[in-house]
Structure formats: structure tokens, C-alpha cells
mmCIF file with all atom_site columns, C-alpha atoms in Angstrom:
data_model
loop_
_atom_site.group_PDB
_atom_site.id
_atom_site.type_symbol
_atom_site.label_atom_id
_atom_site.label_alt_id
_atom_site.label_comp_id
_atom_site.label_asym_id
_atom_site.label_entity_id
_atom_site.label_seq_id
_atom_site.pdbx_PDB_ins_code
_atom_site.Cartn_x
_atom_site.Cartn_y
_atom_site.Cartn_z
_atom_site.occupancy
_atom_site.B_iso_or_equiv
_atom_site.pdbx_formal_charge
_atom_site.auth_seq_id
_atom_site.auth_comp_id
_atom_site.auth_asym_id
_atom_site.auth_atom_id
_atom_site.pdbx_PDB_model_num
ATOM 1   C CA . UNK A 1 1   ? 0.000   0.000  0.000   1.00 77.00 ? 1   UNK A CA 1
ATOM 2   C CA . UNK A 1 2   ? 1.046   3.545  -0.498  1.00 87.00 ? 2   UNK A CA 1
ATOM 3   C CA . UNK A 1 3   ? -0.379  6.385  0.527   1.00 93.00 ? 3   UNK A CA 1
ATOM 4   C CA . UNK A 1 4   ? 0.433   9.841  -1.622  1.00 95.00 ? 4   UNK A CA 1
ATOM 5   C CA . UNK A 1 5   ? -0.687  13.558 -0.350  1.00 96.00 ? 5   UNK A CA 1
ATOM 6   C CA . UNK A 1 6   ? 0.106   16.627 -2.769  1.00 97.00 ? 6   UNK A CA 1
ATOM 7   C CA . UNK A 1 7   ? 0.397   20.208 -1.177  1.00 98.00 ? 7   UNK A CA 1
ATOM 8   C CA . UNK A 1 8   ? 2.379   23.207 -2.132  1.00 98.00 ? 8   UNK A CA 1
ATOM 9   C CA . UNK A 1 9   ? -0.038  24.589 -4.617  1.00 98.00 ? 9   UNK A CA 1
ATOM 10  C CA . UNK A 1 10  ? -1.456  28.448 -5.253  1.00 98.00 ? 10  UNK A CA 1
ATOM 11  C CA . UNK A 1 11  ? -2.862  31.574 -6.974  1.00 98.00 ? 11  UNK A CA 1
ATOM 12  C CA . UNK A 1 12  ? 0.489   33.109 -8.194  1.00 98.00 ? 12  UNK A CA 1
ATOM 13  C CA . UNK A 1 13  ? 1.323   35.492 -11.112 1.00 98.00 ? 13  UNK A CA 1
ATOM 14  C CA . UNK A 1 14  ? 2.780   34.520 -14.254 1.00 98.00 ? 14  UNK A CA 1
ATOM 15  C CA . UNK A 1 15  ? 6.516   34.770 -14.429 1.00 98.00 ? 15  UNK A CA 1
ATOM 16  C CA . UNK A 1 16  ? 6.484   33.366 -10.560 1.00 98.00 ? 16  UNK A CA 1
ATOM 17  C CA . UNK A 1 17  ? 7.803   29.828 -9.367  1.00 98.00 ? 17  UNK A CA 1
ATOM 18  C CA . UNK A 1 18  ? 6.231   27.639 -7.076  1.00 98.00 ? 18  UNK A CA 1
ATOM 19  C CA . UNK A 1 19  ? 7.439   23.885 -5.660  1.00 98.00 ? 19  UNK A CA 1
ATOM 20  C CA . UNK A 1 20  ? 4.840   21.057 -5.321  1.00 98.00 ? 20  UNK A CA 1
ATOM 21  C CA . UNK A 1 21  ? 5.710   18.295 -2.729  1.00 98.00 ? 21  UNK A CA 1
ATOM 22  C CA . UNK A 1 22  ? 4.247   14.471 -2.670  1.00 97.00 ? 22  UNK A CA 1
ATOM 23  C CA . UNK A 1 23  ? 4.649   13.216 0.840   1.00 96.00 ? 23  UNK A CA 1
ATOM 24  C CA . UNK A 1 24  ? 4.423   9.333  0.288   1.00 93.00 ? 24  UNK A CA 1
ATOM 25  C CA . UNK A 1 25  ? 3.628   6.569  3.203   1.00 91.00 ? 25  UNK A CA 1
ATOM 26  C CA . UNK A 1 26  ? 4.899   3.122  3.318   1.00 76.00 ? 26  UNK A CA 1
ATOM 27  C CA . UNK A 1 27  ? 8.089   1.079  3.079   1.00 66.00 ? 27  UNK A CA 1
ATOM 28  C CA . UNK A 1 28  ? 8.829   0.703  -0.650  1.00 70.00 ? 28  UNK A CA 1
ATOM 29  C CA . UNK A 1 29  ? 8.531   4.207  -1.259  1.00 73.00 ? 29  UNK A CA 1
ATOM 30  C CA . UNK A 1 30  ? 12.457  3.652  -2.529  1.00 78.00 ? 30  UNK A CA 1
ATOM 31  C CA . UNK A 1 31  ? 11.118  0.692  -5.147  1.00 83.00 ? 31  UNK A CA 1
ATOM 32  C CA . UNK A 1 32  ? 8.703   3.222  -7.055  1.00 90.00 ? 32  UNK A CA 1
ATOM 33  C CA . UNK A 1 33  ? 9.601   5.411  -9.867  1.00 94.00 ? 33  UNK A CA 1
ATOM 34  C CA . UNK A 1 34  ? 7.643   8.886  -9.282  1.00 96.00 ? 34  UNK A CA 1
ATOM 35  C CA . UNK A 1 35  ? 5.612   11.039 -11.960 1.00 97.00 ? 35  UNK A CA 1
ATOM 36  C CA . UNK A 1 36  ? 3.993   14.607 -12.129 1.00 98.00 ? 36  UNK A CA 1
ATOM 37  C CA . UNK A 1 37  ? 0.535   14.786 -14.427 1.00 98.00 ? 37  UNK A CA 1
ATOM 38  C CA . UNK A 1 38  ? -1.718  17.403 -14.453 1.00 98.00 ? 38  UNK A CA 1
ATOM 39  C CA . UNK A 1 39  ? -5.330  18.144 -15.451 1.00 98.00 ? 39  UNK A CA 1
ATOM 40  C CA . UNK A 1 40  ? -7.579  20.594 -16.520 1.00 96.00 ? 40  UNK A CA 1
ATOM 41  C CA . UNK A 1 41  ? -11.744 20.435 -17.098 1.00 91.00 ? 41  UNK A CA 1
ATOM 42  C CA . UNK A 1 42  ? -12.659 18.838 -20.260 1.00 92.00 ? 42  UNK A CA 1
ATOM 43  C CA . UNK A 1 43  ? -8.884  17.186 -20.797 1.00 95.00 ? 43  UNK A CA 1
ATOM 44  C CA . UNK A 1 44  ? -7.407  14.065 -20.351 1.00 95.00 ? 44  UNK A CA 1
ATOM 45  C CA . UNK A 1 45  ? -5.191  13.940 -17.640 1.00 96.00 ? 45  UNK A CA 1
ATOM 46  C CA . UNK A 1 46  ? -1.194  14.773 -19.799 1.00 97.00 ? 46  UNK A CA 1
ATOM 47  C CA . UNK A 1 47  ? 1.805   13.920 -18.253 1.00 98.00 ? 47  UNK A CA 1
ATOM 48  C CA . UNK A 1 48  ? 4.549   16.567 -16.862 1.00 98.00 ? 48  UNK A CA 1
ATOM 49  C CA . UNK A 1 49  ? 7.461   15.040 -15.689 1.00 98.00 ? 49  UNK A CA 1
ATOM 50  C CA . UNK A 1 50  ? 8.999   11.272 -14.114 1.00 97.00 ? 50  UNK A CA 1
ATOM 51  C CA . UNK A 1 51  ? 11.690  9.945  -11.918 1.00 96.00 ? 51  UNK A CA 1
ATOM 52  C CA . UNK A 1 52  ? 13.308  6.176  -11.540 1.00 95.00 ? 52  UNK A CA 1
ATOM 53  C CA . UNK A 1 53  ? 13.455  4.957  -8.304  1.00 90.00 ? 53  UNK A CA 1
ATOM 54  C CA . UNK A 1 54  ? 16.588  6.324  -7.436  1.00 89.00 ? 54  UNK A CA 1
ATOM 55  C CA . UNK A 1 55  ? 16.631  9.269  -9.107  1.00 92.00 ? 55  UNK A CA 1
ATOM 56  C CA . UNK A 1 56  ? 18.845  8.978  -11.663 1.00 93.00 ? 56  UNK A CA 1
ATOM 57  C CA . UNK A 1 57  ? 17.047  9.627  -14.473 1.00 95.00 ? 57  UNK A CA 1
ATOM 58  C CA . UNK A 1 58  ? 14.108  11.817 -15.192 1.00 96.00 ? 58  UNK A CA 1
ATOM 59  C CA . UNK A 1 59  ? 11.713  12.565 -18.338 1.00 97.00 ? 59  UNK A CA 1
ATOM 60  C CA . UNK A 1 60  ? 10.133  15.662 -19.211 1.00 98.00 ? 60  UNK A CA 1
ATOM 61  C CA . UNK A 1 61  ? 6.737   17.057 -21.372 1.00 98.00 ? 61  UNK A CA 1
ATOM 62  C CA . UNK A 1 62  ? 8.531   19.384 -24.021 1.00 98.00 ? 62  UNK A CA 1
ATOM 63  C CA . UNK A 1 63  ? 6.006   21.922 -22.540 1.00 97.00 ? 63  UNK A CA 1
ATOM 64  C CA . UNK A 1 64  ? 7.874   22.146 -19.184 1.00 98.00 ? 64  UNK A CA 1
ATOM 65  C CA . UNK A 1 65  ? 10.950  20.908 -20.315 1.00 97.00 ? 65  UNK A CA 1
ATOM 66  C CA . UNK A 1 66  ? 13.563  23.886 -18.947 1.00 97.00 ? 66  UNK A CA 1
ATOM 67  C CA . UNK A 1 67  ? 11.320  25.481 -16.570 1.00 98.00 ? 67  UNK A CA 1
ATOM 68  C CA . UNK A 1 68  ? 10.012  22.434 -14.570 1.00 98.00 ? 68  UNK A CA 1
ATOM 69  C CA . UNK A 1 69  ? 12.552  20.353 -12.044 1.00 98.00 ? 69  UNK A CA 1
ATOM 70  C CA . UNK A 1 70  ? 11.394  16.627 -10.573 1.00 98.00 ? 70  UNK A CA 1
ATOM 71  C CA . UNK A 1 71  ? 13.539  15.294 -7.694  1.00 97.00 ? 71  UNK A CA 1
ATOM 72  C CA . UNK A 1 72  ? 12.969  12.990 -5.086  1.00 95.00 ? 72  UNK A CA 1
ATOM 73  C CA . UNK A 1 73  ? 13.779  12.648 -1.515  1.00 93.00 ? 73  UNK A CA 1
ATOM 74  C CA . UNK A 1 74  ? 13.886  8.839  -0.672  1.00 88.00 ? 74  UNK A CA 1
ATOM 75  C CA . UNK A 1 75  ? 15.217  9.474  3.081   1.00 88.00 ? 75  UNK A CA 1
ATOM 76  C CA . UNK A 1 76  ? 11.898  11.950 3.468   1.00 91.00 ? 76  UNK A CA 1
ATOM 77  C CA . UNK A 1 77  ? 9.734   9.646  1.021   1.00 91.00 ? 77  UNK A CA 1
ATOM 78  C CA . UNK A 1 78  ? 8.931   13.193 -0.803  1.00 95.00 ? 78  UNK A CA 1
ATOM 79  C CA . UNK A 1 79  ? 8.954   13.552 -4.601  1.00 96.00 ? 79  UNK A CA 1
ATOM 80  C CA . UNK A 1 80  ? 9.385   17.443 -5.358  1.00 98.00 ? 80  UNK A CA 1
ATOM 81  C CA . UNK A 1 81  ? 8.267   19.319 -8.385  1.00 98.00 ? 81  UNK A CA 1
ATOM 82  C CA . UNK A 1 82  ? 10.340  22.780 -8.764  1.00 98.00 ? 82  UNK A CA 1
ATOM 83  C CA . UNK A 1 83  ? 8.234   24.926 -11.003 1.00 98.00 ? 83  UNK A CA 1
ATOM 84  C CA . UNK A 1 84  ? 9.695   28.030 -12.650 1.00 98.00 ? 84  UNK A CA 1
ATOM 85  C CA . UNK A 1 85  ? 8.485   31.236 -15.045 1.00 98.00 ? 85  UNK A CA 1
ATOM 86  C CA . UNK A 1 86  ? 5.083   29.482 -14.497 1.00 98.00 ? 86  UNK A CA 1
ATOM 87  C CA . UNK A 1 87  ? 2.937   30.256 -17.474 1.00 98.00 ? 87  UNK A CA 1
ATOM 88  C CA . UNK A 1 88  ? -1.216  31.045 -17.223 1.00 97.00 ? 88  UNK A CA 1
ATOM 89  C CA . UNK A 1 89  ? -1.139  27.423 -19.368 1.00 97.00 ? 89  UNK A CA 1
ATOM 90  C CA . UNK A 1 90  ? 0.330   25.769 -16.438 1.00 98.00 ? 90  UNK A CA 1
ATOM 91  C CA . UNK A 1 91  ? -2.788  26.079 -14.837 1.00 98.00 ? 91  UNK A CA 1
ATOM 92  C CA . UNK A 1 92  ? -4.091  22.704 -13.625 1.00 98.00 ? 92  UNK A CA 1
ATOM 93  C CA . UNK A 1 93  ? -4.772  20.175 -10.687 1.00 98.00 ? 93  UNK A CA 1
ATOM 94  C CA . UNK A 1 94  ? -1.226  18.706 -10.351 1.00 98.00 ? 94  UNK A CA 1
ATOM 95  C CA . UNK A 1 95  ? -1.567  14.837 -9.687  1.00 98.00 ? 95  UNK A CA 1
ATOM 96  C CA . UNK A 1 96  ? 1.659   12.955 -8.128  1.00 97.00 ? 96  UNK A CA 1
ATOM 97  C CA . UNK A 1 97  ? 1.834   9.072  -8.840  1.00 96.00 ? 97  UNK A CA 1
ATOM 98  C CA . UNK A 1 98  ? 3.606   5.812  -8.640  1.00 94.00 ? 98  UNK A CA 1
ATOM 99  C CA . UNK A 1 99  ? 5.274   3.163  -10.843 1.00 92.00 ? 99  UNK A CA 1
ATOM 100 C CA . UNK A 1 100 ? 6.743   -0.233 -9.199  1.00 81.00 ? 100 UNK A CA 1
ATOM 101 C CA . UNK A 1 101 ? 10.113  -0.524 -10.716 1.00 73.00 ? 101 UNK A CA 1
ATOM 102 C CA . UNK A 1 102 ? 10.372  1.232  -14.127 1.00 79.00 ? 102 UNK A CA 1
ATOM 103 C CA . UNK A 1 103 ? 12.419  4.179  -14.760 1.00 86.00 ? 103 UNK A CA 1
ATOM 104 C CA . UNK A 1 104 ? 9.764   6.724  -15.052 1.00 90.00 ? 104 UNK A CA 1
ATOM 105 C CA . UNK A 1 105 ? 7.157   6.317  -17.848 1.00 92.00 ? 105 UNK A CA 1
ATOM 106 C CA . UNK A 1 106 ? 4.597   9.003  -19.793 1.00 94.00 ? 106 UNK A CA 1
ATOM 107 C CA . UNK A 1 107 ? 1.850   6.997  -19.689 1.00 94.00 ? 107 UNK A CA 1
ATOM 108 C CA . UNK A 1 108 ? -0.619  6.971  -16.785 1.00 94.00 ? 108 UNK A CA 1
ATOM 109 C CA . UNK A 1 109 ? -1.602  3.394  -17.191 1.00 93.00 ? 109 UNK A CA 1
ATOM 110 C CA . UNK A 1 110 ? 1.464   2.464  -16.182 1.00 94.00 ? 110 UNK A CA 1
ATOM 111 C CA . UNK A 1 111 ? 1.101   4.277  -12.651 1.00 94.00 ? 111 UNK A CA 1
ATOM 112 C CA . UNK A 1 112 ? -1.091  2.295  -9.435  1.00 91.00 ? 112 UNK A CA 1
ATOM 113 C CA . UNK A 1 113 ? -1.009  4.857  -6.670  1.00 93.00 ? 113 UNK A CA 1
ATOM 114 C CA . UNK A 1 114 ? -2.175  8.285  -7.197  1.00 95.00 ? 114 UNK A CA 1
ATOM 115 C CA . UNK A 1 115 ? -2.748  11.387 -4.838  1.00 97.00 ? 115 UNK A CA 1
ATOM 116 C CA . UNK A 1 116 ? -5.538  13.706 -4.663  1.00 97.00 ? 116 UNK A CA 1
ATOM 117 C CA . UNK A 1 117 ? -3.878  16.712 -6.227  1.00 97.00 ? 117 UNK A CA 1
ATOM 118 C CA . UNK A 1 118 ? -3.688  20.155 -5.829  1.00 98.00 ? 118 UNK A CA 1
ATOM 119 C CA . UNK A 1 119 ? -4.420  23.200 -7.709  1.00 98.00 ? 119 UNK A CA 1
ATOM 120 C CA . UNK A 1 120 ? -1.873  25.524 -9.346  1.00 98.00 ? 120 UNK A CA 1
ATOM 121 C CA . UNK A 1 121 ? -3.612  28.624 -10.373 1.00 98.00 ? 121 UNK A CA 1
ATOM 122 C CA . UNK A 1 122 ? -1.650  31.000 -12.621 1.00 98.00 ? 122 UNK A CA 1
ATOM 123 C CA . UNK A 1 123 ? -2.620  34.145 -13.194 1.00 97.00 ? 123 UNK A CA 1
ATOM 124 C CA . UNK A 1 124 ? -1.832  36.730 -16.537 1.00 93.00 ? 124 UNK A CA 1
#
């Protein structure tokens, strides 16, 4: 079982950074690779960014790719997401999740354990 709780999101301006944070429970929280996806109304949920297990390799949407940071914490079983010169687009419910083994994929079928989210609100 793992438990995953997102916090760290806002109402910010655009041109502003803000860092999510996925506090996981459970004892194999060092056996999962970690992934970002977000969500708006009326869209299928698109992924943002992933990270293997132990952090050594990460993937990135080419719409975040530069701006957005993923990194992981196994000690604090907390997967990060450092988001900079946030855009009005990046305007979403940001969704953490989990992958046994695997190095990180793009595809939410591939994830079992999601959190509840939490809104990012960017303003123009």
C-alpha cells in the first residue's frame, strides 16, 4: 500500500515559481519510480514530468521541459516538483503518482497509486 498527499499549490502570477511536494507513506517508497501529471476540465489527464526509483534519471513534457525540475527525496519519502516562469497554461490540478520498478514512464496506465492533487492557479 502507499499512501500519496500533494500540497504546495497556489494563486500566483505569471513569471512566478512555485514547488509542489508528494509526501508518500509506506516502506517501498524507494522501489517506485515517481511522476507529475496534471489536469484541466474537459482534458485528459497529460503527463509533466517522471523519476526512476533512485533518481537517476528523469523525463520531461517538451512543454515544461527547462522550466520544470522533478527530484525525489527517498530518506523523506517526498517527490518534489520545482516549477519556474510558471505560465497562465500551467494552470491545472497537479496529480503525483507511482510506478513499481520502471524508470519513469509518460503513460498513466502504467502508474497504481495516485494522490488527490492540488491546484496551481496562474494568473496573466
Amino acid at each position: 500500500q502507499v499512501q500519496l498527499v500533494e500540497s504546495g499549490g497556489g494563486l500566483v502570477q505569471a513569471g512566478d515559481s512555485l514547488r509542489l511536494s508528494c509526501a508518500a507513506s509506506g516502506r517501498t517508497f524507494v522501489n517506485y519510480a515517481m511522476g507529475w501529471f496534471r489536469q484541466t476540465p474537459g482534458k485528459e489527464r497529460e503527463f509533466v514530468a517522471a523519476i526512476s526509483s533512485s533518481g537517476g534519471t528523469t523525463t520531461y513534457a517538451g512543454s515544461v521541459k527547462g522550466r520544470f525540475i522533478i527530484s525525489r527525496d527517498n530518506a523523506k519519502t517526498t517527490l518534489y516538483l520545482q516549477m519556474n516562469s510558471l505560465k497562465p497554461e500551467d494552470t491545472a490540478v497537479y496529480y503525483c503518482a507511482t510506478q513499481r520498478m520502471g524508470f519513469g514512464s509518460t503513460r498513466t496506465t502504467q502508474y497504481n497509486y495516485w494522490g488527490q492533487g492540488t491546484q496551481v492557479t496562474v494568473s496573466s
